[in-house]
mmCIF file of C-alpha atoms and ligand atoms in Angstrom:
data_model
loop_
_atom_site.group_PDB
_atom_site.id
_atom_site.type_symbol
_atom_site.label_atom_id
_atom_site.label_comp_id
_atom_site.label_asym_id
_atom_site.label_seq_id
_atom_site.Cartn_x
_atom_site.Cartn_y
_atom_site.Cartn_z
ATOM 1 C CA MET L 1 103.768 102.567 116.189
ATOM 2 C CA LYS L 2 103.607 103.766 112.669
ATOM 3 C CA ALA L 3 101.086 100.575 111.402
ATOM 4 C CA GLN L 4 98.589 102.248 114.245
ATOM 5 C CA ILE L 5 98.619 105.401 113.308
ATOM 6 C CA LEU L 6 98.007 104.594 109.854
ATOM 7 C CA ASP L 7 95.274 102.251 110.757
ATOM 8 C CA THR L 8 93.544 104.562 113.028
ATOM 9 C CA LEU L 9 94.097 107.402 110.395
ATOM 10 C CA LYS L 10 92.467 105.151 107.426
ATOM 11 C CA ALA L 11 90.051 103.524 110.157
ATOM 12 C CA GLU L 12 88.730 107.406 110.853
ATOM 13 C CA GLU L 13 88.574 108.737 107.398
ATOM 14 C CA GLY L 14 88.267 112.230 108.441
ATOM 15 C CA ILE L 15 90.568 114.399 110.657
ATOM 16 C CA VAL L 16 91.873 112.813 113.790
ATOM 17 C CA SER L 17 93.078 114.926 116.665
ATOM 18 C CA GLY L 18 96.687 114.492 118.184
ATOM 19 C CA GLU L 19 95.183 114.140 121.612
ATOM 20 C CA LYS L 20 92.885 110.965 120.284
ATOM 21 C CA LEU L 21 96.031 109.485 118.609
ATOM 22 C CA SER L 22 98.086 110.409 121.817
ATOM 23 C CA ALA L 23 95.428 108.598 124.031
ATOM 24 C CA GLU L 24 95.140 105.184 121.929
ATOM 25 C CA LEU L 25 98.496 104.875 121.173
ATOM 26 C CA GLY L 26 99.563 105.426 124.795
ATOM 27 C CA VAL L 27 102.406 108.494 123.866
ATOM 28 C CA SER L 28 102.771 112.084 124.380
ATOM 29 C CA ARG L 29 101.338 114.272 121.608
ATOM 30 C CA VAL L 30 104.777 115.723 120.806
ATOM 31 C CA SER L 31 105.416 111.555 119.997
ATOM 32 C CA VAL L 32 102.513 111.722 118.045
ATOM 33 C CA TRP L 33 103.833 114.430 115.599
ATOM 34 C CA LYS L 34 107.082 112.623 115.368
ATOM 35 C CA HIS L 35 105.783 109.783 114.166
ATOM 36 C CA ILE L 36 103.723 111.805 111.986
ATOM 37 C CA SER L 37 106.465 113.518 110.565
ATOM 38 C CA ARG L 38 108.730 110.561 109.795
ATOM 39 C CA LEU L 39 105.635 109.053 107.722
ATOM 40 C CA ARG L 40 105.361 112.111 105.959
ATOM 41 C CA GLU L 41 109.219 112.065 105.162
ATOM 42 C CA LEU L 42 108.525 108.699 103.732
ATOM 43 C CA GLY L 43 105.983 109.554 101.563
ATOM 44 C CA TYR L 44 102.620 109.333 103.481
ATOM 45 C CA LYS L 45 100.133 112.232 102.416
ATOM 46 C CA ILE L 46 99.047 113.248 105.819
ATOM 47 C CA ALA L 47 97.626 116.746 106.596
ATOM 48 C CA ALA L 48 98.341 118.544 109.764
ATOM 49 C CA SER L 49 95.910 121.390 111.005
ATOM 50 C CA PRO L 50 95.482 122.695 114.817
ATOM 51 C CA ARG L 51 92.387 120.287 114.396
ATOM 52 C CA GLY L 52 94.623 117.439 113.754
ATOM 53 C CA TYR L 53 95.733 114.701 111.116
ATOM 54 C CA GLN L 54 94.196 113.257 107.954
ATOM 55 C CA LEU L 55 95.419 110.787 105.787
ATOM 56 C CA THR L 56 94.819 112.277 102.500
ATOM 57 C CA ASP L 57 95.542 109.650 100.248
ATOM 58 C CA PRO L 58 95.866 105.875 101.180
ATOM 59 C CA GLY L 59 98.867 105.664 98.661
ATOM 60 C CA ASP L 60 100.439 102.505 97.664
ATOM 61 C CA ALA L 61 103.637 102.228 99.990
ATOM 62 C CA LEU L 62 105.371 98.897 100.618
ATOM 63 C CA PHE L 63 106.591 99.235 103.627
ATOM 64 C CA PRO L 64 106.872 96.151 106.061
ATOM 65 C CA TRP L 65 104.272 97.792 108.544
ATOM 66 C CA GLU L 66 102.004 97.790 105.415
ATOM 67 C CA PHE L 67 101.543 94.013 105.619
ATOM 68 C CA PRO L 68 100.839 93.501 109.646
ATOM 69 C CA ASP L 69 100.901 89.535 109.781
ATOM 70 C CA ARG L 70 104.123 89.319 107.894
ATOM 71 C CA GLU L 71 105.931 92.718 108.975
ATOM 72 C CA SER L 72 109.051 90.624 110.701
ATOM 73 C CA LYS L 73 109.883 88.778 107.412
ATOM 74 C CA ILE L 74 109.595 91.769 104.783
ATOM 75 C CA HIS L 75 112.527 93.281 103.434
ATOM 76 C CA TYR L 76 111.628 96.889 101.960
ATOM 77 C CA PHE L 77 114.360 98.954 99.938
ATOM 78 C CA PRO L 78 113.272 102.196 97.946
ATOM 79 C CA GLN L 79 116.101 101.154 95.598
ATOM 80 C CA VAL L 80 118.413 98.399 95.050
ATOM 81 C CA ALA L 81 120.695 96.920 92.773
ATOM 82 C CA SER L 82 118.595 93.335 92.643
ATOM 83 C CA THR L 83 116.450 91.889 95.096
ATOM 84 C CA MET L 84 117.775 88.491 94.008
ATOM 85 C CA ASP L 85 121.009 89.366 95.602
ATOM 86 C CA ILE L 86 120.041 90.678 98.998
ATOM 87 C CA ALA L 87 117.701 87.832 99.180
ATOM 88 C CA ARG L 88 120.878 85.491 98.695
ATOM 89 C CA ASN L 89 122.614 87.153 101.205
ATOM 90 C CA LEU L 90 119.569 87.078 103.926
ATOM 91 C CA ALA L 91 119.028 83.096 102.502
ATOM 92 C CA ARG L 92 122.758 82.336 103.388
ATOM 93 C CA LYS L 93 122.466 83.871 106.638
ATOM 94 C CA GLY L 94 119.577 82.017 107.859
ATOM 95 C CA CYS L 95 116.683 83.844 107.398
ATOM 96 C CA PRO L 96 113.352 82.344 108.039
ATOM 97 C CA ASP L 97 110.975 80.601 105.288
ATOM 98 C CA PHE L 98 108.999 83.343 102.975
ATOM 99 C CA THR L 99 111.079 86.157 103.609
ATOM 100 C CA VAL L 100 110.226 88.327 101.309
ATOM 101 C CA VAL L 101 112.857 91.114 99.702
ATOM 102 C CA ILE L 102 110.817 94.486 98.070
ATOM 103 C CA ALA L 103 112.177 96.899 96.448
ATOM 104 C CA GLY L 104 110.697 100.304 95.010
ATOM 105 C CA GLN L 105 113.115 99.986 91.546
ATOM 106 C CA GLN L 106 115.897 98.048 91.066
ATOM 107 C CA LYS L 107 119.051 99.464 88.940
ATOM 108 C CA LYS L 108 120.255 96.047 88.105
ATOM 109 C CA GLY L 109 117.038 93.855 87.843
ATOM 110 C CA ARG L 110 117.839 90.801 86.425
ATOM 111 C CA GLY L 111 115.779 87.759 84.110
ATOM 112 C CA ARG L 112 117.285 84.506 83.896
ATOM 113 C CA LEU L 113 119.991 83.921 81.930
ATOM 114 C CA GLN L 114 121.819 87.120 83.257
ATOM 115 C CA ARG L 115 119.512 89.577 81.240
ATOM 116 C CA LYS L 116 117.731 92.845 82.560
ATOM 117 C CA TRP L 117 114.705 93.203 83.925
ATOM 118 C CA LEU L 118 113.768 96.954 83.631
ATOM 119 C CA SER L 119 112.477 97.286 87.025
ATOM 120 C CA SER L 120 111.320 101.096 87.317
ATOM 121 C CA GLU L 121 109.250 103.231 89.707
ATOM 122 C CA GLY L 122 105.509 102.268 89.876
ATOM 123 C CA GLY L 123 106.099 97.880 89.494
ATOM 124 C CA LEU L 124 106.534 95.475 91.639
ATOM 125 C CA TYR L 125 109.729 93.520 92.219
ATOM 126 C CA PHE L 126 110.380 91.060 95.062
ATOM 127 C CA THR L 127 112.256 88.241 95.993
ATOM 128 C CA LEU L 128 110.419 85.212 98.069
ATOM 129 C CA VAL L 129 112.584 83.107 100.256
ATOM 130 C CA LEU L 130 111.621 79.514 100.337
ATOM 131 C CA ARG L 131 112.749 76.703 102.340
ATOM 132 C CA PRO L 132 110.664 73.255 101.242
ATOM 133 C CA GLU L 133 111.480 70.378 102.693
ATOM 134 C CA ILE L 134 112.303 68.607 99.452
ATOM 135 C CA PRO L 135 114.748 67.418 97.524
ATOM 136 C CA PRO L 136 116.494 69.604 94.618
ATOM 137 C CA VAL L 137 114.800 67.583 92.268
ATOM 138 C CA LEU L 138 111.569 68.337 93.169
ATOM 139 C CA SER L 139 111.956 72.296 92.886
ATOM 140 C CA PHE L 140 110.640 72.843 89.634
ATOM 141 C CA ARG L 141 107.437 72.134 91.245
ATOM 142 C CA ILE L 142 107.648 75.308 93.437
ATOM 143 C CA ASN L 143 108.744 77.181 90.322
ATOM 144 C CA PHE L 144 105.397 75.809 88.386
ATOM 145 C CA SER L 145 103.445 77.030 91.720
ATOM 146 C CA ALA L 146 104.700 79.979 91.939
ATOM 147 C CA SER L 147 103.850 81.251 88.193
ATOM 148 C CA LEU L 148 100.353 79.122 88.232
ATOM 149 C CA THR L 149 99.695 81.098 91.263
ATOM 150 C CA LEU L 150 100.466 84.785 90.168
ATOM 151 C CA ALA L 151 98.270 83.849 87.043
ATOM 152 C CA ARG L 152 95.430 82.685 89.050
ATOM 153 C CA THR L 153 95.676 85.842 91.072
ATOM 154 C CA LEU L 154 95.955 88.030 88.335
ATOM 155 C CA GLN L 155 93.001 86.542 86.835
ATOM 156 C CA ARG L 156 90.781 86.617 89.941
ATOM 157 C CA MET L 157 91.565 90.270 90.934
ATOM 158 C CA PHE L 158 91.496 91.806 87.354
ATOM 159 C CA ASP L 159 89.819 89.526 85.424
ATOM 160 C CA ILE L 160 92.495 89.565 82.695
ATOM 161 C CA ASN L 161 93.602 86.766 80.470
ATOM 162 C CA ALA L 162 96.921 86.318 82.392
ATOM 163 C CA LEU L 163 98.205 82.878 81.230
ATOM 164 C CA VAL L 164 102.084 81.812 81.512
ATOM 165 C CA LYS L 165 104.075 81.074 78.992
ATOM 166 C CA TRP L 166 106.788 77.788 79.319
ATOM 167 C CA PRO L 167 108.374 78.026 81.803
ATOM 168 C CA ASN L 168 107.152 80.865 83.649
ATOM 169 C CA ASP L 169 106.958 84.057 82.041
ATOM 170 C CA ILE L 170 103.136 85.595 82.404
ATOM 171 C CA LEU L 171 101.756 87.292 79.342
ATOM 172 C CA VAL L 172 98.366 89.030 78.471
ATOM 173 C CA ASP L 173 97.328 88.826 74.965
ATOM 174 C CA GLY L 174 100.658 87.856 73.824
ATOM 175 C CA LYS L 175 102.064 90.702 76.079
ATOM 176 C CA LYS L 176 104.803 90.199 78.699
ATOM 177 C CA ILE L 177 103.574 91.329 82.134
ATOM 178 C CA THR L 178 105.606 89.080 84.337
ATOM 179 C CA GLY L 179 109.087 87.741 84.549
ATOM 180 C CA MET L 180 110.580 85.132 86.964
ATOM 181 C CA LEU L 181 113.595 83.496 87.948
ATOM 182 C CA SER L 182 114.702 81.148 90.478
ATOM 183 C CA GLU L 183 117.916 80.334 92.067
ATOM 184 C CA MET L 184 118.542 77.188 94.559
ATOM 185 C CA GLU L 185 121.250 75.850 96.664
ATOM 186 C CA ALA L 186 121.199 72.639 98.253
ATOM 187 C CA GLU L 187 122.727 70.890 100.540
ATOM 188 C CA SER L 188 123.731 67.278 100.820
ATOM 189 C CA GLU L 189 120.153 66.140 98.477
ATOM 190 C CA ARG L 190 118.143 68.696 100.359
ATOM 191 C CA VAL L 191 117.215 71.984 99.151
ATOM 192 C CA SER L 192 118.444 74.704 101.383
ATOM 193 C CA PHE L 193 116.621 77.409 99.916
ATOM 194 C CA ILE L 194 114.589 78.234 96.733
ATOM 195 C CA ASN L 195 114.261 82.164 96.112
ATOM 196 C CA ILE L 196 111.738 83.420 93.461
ATOM 197 C CA GLY L 197 111.918 86.900 92.195
ATOM 198 C CA LEU L 198 108.989 88.295 90.197
ATOM 199 C CA GLY L 199 109.098 91.664 88.276
ATOM 200 C CA ILE L 200 105.423 92.224 87.294
ATOM 201 C CA ASN L 201 104.756 95.495 84.991
ATOM 202 C CA VAL L 202 102.100 97.301 87.665
ATOM 203 C CA ASN L 203 101.978 101.189 87.057
ATOM 204 C CA ASN L 204 105.452 101.522 85.469
ATOM 205 C CA ASP L 205 105.240 101.340 81.592
ATOM 206 C CA PRO L 206 108.522 99.514 80.046
ATOM 207 C CA THR L 207 106.777 99.506 76.585
ATOM 208 C CA SER L 208 109.189 102.295 75.192
ATOM 209 C CA ARG L 209 112.452 99.661 75.571
ATOM 210 C CA GLU L 210 110.370 96.789 75.727
ATOM 211 C CA PRO L 211 107.855 96.827 72.986
ATOM 212 C CA MET L 212 106.376 93.125 73.855
ATOM 213 C CA ALA L 213 105.580 94.432 77.605
ATOM 214 C CA ALA L 214 102.601 95.433 78.643
ATOM 215 C CA SER L 215 101.615 96.455 82.148
ATOM 216 C CA LEU L 216 98.277 96.247 84.382
ATOM 217 C CA LYS L 217 98.022 99.741 84.531
ATOM 218 C CA LYS L 218 97.675 99.817 80.542
ATOM 219 C CA ILE L 219 95.696 97.270 80.141
ATOM 220 C CA LEU L 220 93.011 98.232 83.056
ATOM 221 C CA GLY L 221 93.489 102.130 82.182
ATOM 222 C CA ARG L 222 93.791 102.683 85.975
ATOM 223 C CA ASP L 223 96.000 102.665 89.087
ATOM 224 C CA VAL L 224 96.303 99.337 90.429
ATOM 225 C CA SER L 225 97.331 99.201 93.857
ATOM 226 C CA ARG L 226 100.881 96.855 93.957
ATOM 227 C CA LYS L 227 100.223 96.268 97.810
ATOM 228 C CA ALA L 228 96.933 94.607 97.102
ATOM 229 C CA LEU L 229 98.317 92.292 94.571
ATOM 230 C CA LEU L 230 101.719 91.371 96.705
ATOM 231 C CA SER L 231 99.454 90.520 99.724
ATOM 232 C CA GLU L 232 97.017 88.277 97.630
ATOM 233 C CA PHE L 233 99.658 86.731 95.689
ATOM 234 C CA LEU L 234 101.462 85.944 99.284
ATOM 235 C CA ASN L 235 98.442 84.586 101.160
ATOM 236 C CA GLU L 236 97.886 81.734 98.396
ATOM 237 C CA PHE L 237 101.378 80.954 97.179
ATOM 238 C CA GLU L 238 101.790 80.295 101.130
ATOM 239 C CA ALA L 239 98.515 78.678 101.340
ATOM 240 C CA ARG L 240 99.864 76.076 98.780
ATOM 241 C CA MET L 241 103.178 75.961 100.267
ATOM 242 C CA ASN L 242 101.978 74.766 103.676
ATOM 243 C CA SER L 243 99.448 72.426 102.016
ATOM 244 C CA GLY L 244 102.634 70.527 100.861
ATOM 245 C CA ASN L 245 100.286 69.361 97.983
ATOM 246 C CA PHE L 246 102.179 69.376 94.641
ATOM 247 C CA ASP L 247 100.763 66.303 93.036
ATOM 248 C CA ASN L 248 98.840 67.876 90.365
ATOM 249 C CA ILE L 249 100.811 70.872 90.069
ATOM 250 C CA ILE L 250 101.392 70.333 86.530
ATOM 251 C CA SER L 251 98.146 69.684 85.649
ATOM 252 C CA GLU L 252 96.839 72.654 87.772
ATOM 253 C CA TRP L 253 99.686 74.864 85.461
ATOM 254 C CA LYS L 254 98.462 73.239 82.107
ATOM 255 C CA GLU L 255 94.986 74.839 82.632
ATOM 256 C CA TYR L 256 96.928 78.502 83.004
ATOM 257 C CA THR L 257 99.139 78.138 80.372
ATOM 258 C CA MET L 258 99.079 79.537 76.381
ATOM 259 C CA THR L 259 102.067 77.488 75.007
ATOM 260 C CA LEU L 260 100.736 73.977 74.406
ATOM 261 C CA GLY L 261 99.164 73.486 71.435
ATOM 262 C CA ARG L 262 101.007 76.510 69.702
ATOM 263 C CA ARG L 263 103.884 76.458 67.211
ATOM 264 C CA VAL L 264 107.171 77.396 69.452
ATOM 265 C CA LYS L 265 110.745 78.019 68.589
ATOM 266 C CA VAL L 266 112.792 76.894 71.362
ATOM 267 C CA VAL L 267 116.511 77.682 72.473
ATOM 268 C CA THR L 268 118.795 75.965 74.442
ATOM 269 C CA THR L 269 122.046 76.250 75.400
ATOM 270 C CA ASN L 270 123.200 73.612 72.583
ATOM 271 C CA ASP L 271 120.339 74.292 69.642
ATOM 272 C CA VAL L 272 117.178 75.731 68.417
ATOM 273 C CA SER L 273 113.980 73.598 67.490
ATOM 274 C CA GLU L 274 111.009 74.683 66.523
ATOM 275 C CA GLY L 275 107.960 72.664 66.246
ATOM 276 C CA ILE L 276 104.570 72.220 68.186
ATOM 277 C CA ALA L 277 104.468 72.384 71.709
ATOM 278 C CA THR L 278 102.455 69.549 72.704
ATOM 279 C CA ASP L 279 102.515 68.971 76.492
ATOM 280 C CA VAL L 280 104.481 69.768 79.835
ATOM 281 C CA ASP L 281 105.594 66.393 81.226
ATOM 282 C CA GLU L 282 105.377 65.621 84.938
ATOM 283 C CA ASN L 283 108.975 66.723 85.531
ATOM 284 C CA GLY L 284 108.000 70.289 83.799
ATOM 285 C CA ALA L 285 109.696 69.759 80.649
ATOM 286 C CA LEU L 286 108.308 70.806 77.530
ATOM 287 C CA MET L 287 107.431 68.247 74.732
ATOM 288 C CA LEU L 288 108.029 69.381 71.142
ATOM 289 C CA GLU L 289 106.551 67.639 68.172
ATOM 290 C CA LEU L 290 109.284 68.510 65.198
ATOM 291 C CA GLU L 291 108.949 68.554 61.650
ATOM 292 C CA ASN L 292 109.861 64.723 61.158
ATOM 293 C CA GLY L 293 107.184 63.961 63.765
ATOM 294 C CA SER L 294 109.561 63.028 66.587
ATOM 295 C CA VAL L 295 108.970 64.382 69.935
ATOM 296 C CA LYS L 296 111.977 66.393 71.638
ATOM 297 C CA LYS L 297 111.903 66.495 75.276
ATOM 298 C CA VAL L 298 113.318 70.384 76.734
ATOM 299 C CA ILE L 299 114.354 70.919 80.171
ATOM 300 C CA TYR L 300 115.668 74.103 80.265
ATOM 301 C CA GLY L 301 115.186 76.827 77.352
ATOM 302 C CA ASP L 302 113.883 79.902 75.907
ATOM 303 C CA CYS L 303 110.569 79.362 73.996
ATOM 304 C CA PHE L 304 109.159 81.744 71.638
ATOM 305 C CA LEU L 305 105.643 82.014 70.214
ATOM 306 C CA LYS L 306 105.484 81.878 66.350
ATOM 307 C CA PRO L 307 102.718 83.286 64.817
HETATM 308 P P1 LIG R 401 111.670 85.317 77.413
HETATM 309 O O1 LIG R 401 111.077 84.316 77.776
HETATM 310 O O2 LIG R 401 110.637 86.672 76.820
HETATM 311 O O3 LIG R 401 112.951 85.027 76.000
HETATM 312 P P2 LIG R 401 112.885 85.090 79.493
HETATM 313 O O4 LIG R 401 111.961 84.020 80.741
HETATM 314 O O5 LIG R 401 114.638 84.383 79.307
HETATM 315 O O6 LIG R 401 112.219 86.021 78.612
HETATM 316 P P3 LIG R 401 112.958 86.777 81.466
HETATM 317 O O7 LIG R 401 114.387 86.492 82.814
HETATM 318 O O8 LIG R 401 112.038 86.602 82.154
HETATM 319 O O9 LIG R 401 113.773 85.879 80.262
HETATM 320 O O10 LIG R 401 112.998 88.300 81.289
HETATM 321 C C1 LIG R 401 114.159 88.826 80.568
HETATM 322 C C2 LIG R 401 113.819 89.513 79.394
HETATM 323 O O11 LIG R 401 112.378 90.383 79.078
HETATM 324 C C3 LIG R 401 114.658 90.553 78.669
HETATM 325 O O12 LIG R 401 115.707 89.997 77.913
HETATM 326 C C4 LIG R 401 114.125 91.377 78.101
HETATM 327 O O13 LIG R 401 113.760 91.219 76.734
HETATM 328 C C5 LIG R 401 112.566 91.746 78.755
HETATM 329 N N1 LIG R 401 112.188 92.353 79.435
HETATM 330 C C6 LIG R 401 113.039 93.396 80.224
HETATM 331 N N2 LIG R 401 111.991 93.814 81.331
HETATM 332 C C7 LIG R 401 111.073 93.867 81.067
HETATM 333 C C8 LIG R 401 109.693 94.206 81.753
HETATM 334 N N3 LIG R 401 110.279 95.172 82.739
HETATM 335 N N4 LIG R 401 108.885 94.203 81.177
HETATM 336 C C9 LIG R 401 108.464 92.902 79.958
HETATM 337 N N5 LIG R 401 109.668 92.339 79.401
HETATM 338 C C10 LIG R 401 111.024 93.345 79.968
#
């Protein structure tokens, strides 16, 4: 009902009479008024006058009904500790593939290795529950697909030089606009779920606490629709997942990275190495050419770009 009311108000652009809404929706005018009041409570800017109702600002809400094709699989929370925790619980309880948990803000947003992800109002924070029919050893392909898809979507929508830093942060001109982490659970050599969490700096500004961060709003000098960005990303990523075609994923990903050819420092749980990032192999590992000419393969670690 909310989606229908909003669609009608958006389509009309001017004032829509209560009579028209009640006829179109097949409910009483009192019922229309109740739904409108609820929408206003939820933050929609709807002006009410004796002539009817008018949506004065389309807004950028991320409620499930804003995504009509996906409504039943979208879970929206104005504020949570972490979308990863909610998504994990839903996944363990058997939620369907491509369930999306979105938060307006996170109080304990997480990065990799228990780092914090600053998640104030205005950013886009979501976790996607995926149930690909693949063995756990191939799960890296899903992570690379996600970062590749997001970089591509950002480039296409905003004409910005969004590139992936191995393994999966997205930077624009060396500043971080997106962090990603993934969690997997498997049963008897089969993935039961892979959850991909993305935090994107959209209309928020984390730079006072994270000087090496940037946001789309700062880069573009205008507000950006989180809803449009999320829809585009989900559509493109879902098409990729449904295609089941991951054979060329690493070579495609390489076209969207800024790590290769750069001098980097890589910190793993065991050691720290410095060298030139020469390649990413077919399993997603970073190949590092060290000072002494030998090549080191890094499967998991933090990568810092050196000037
Ligand atoms: P890096 O590659 O920068 O070391 P990471 O991949 O290890 O990061 P992530 O999980 O992507 O870690 O992000 C966590 C880190 O990102 C934090 O330690 C912090 O430095 C930084 N950070 C936290 N919140 C934000 C934000 N909103 N925007 C940009 N950077 C952030």
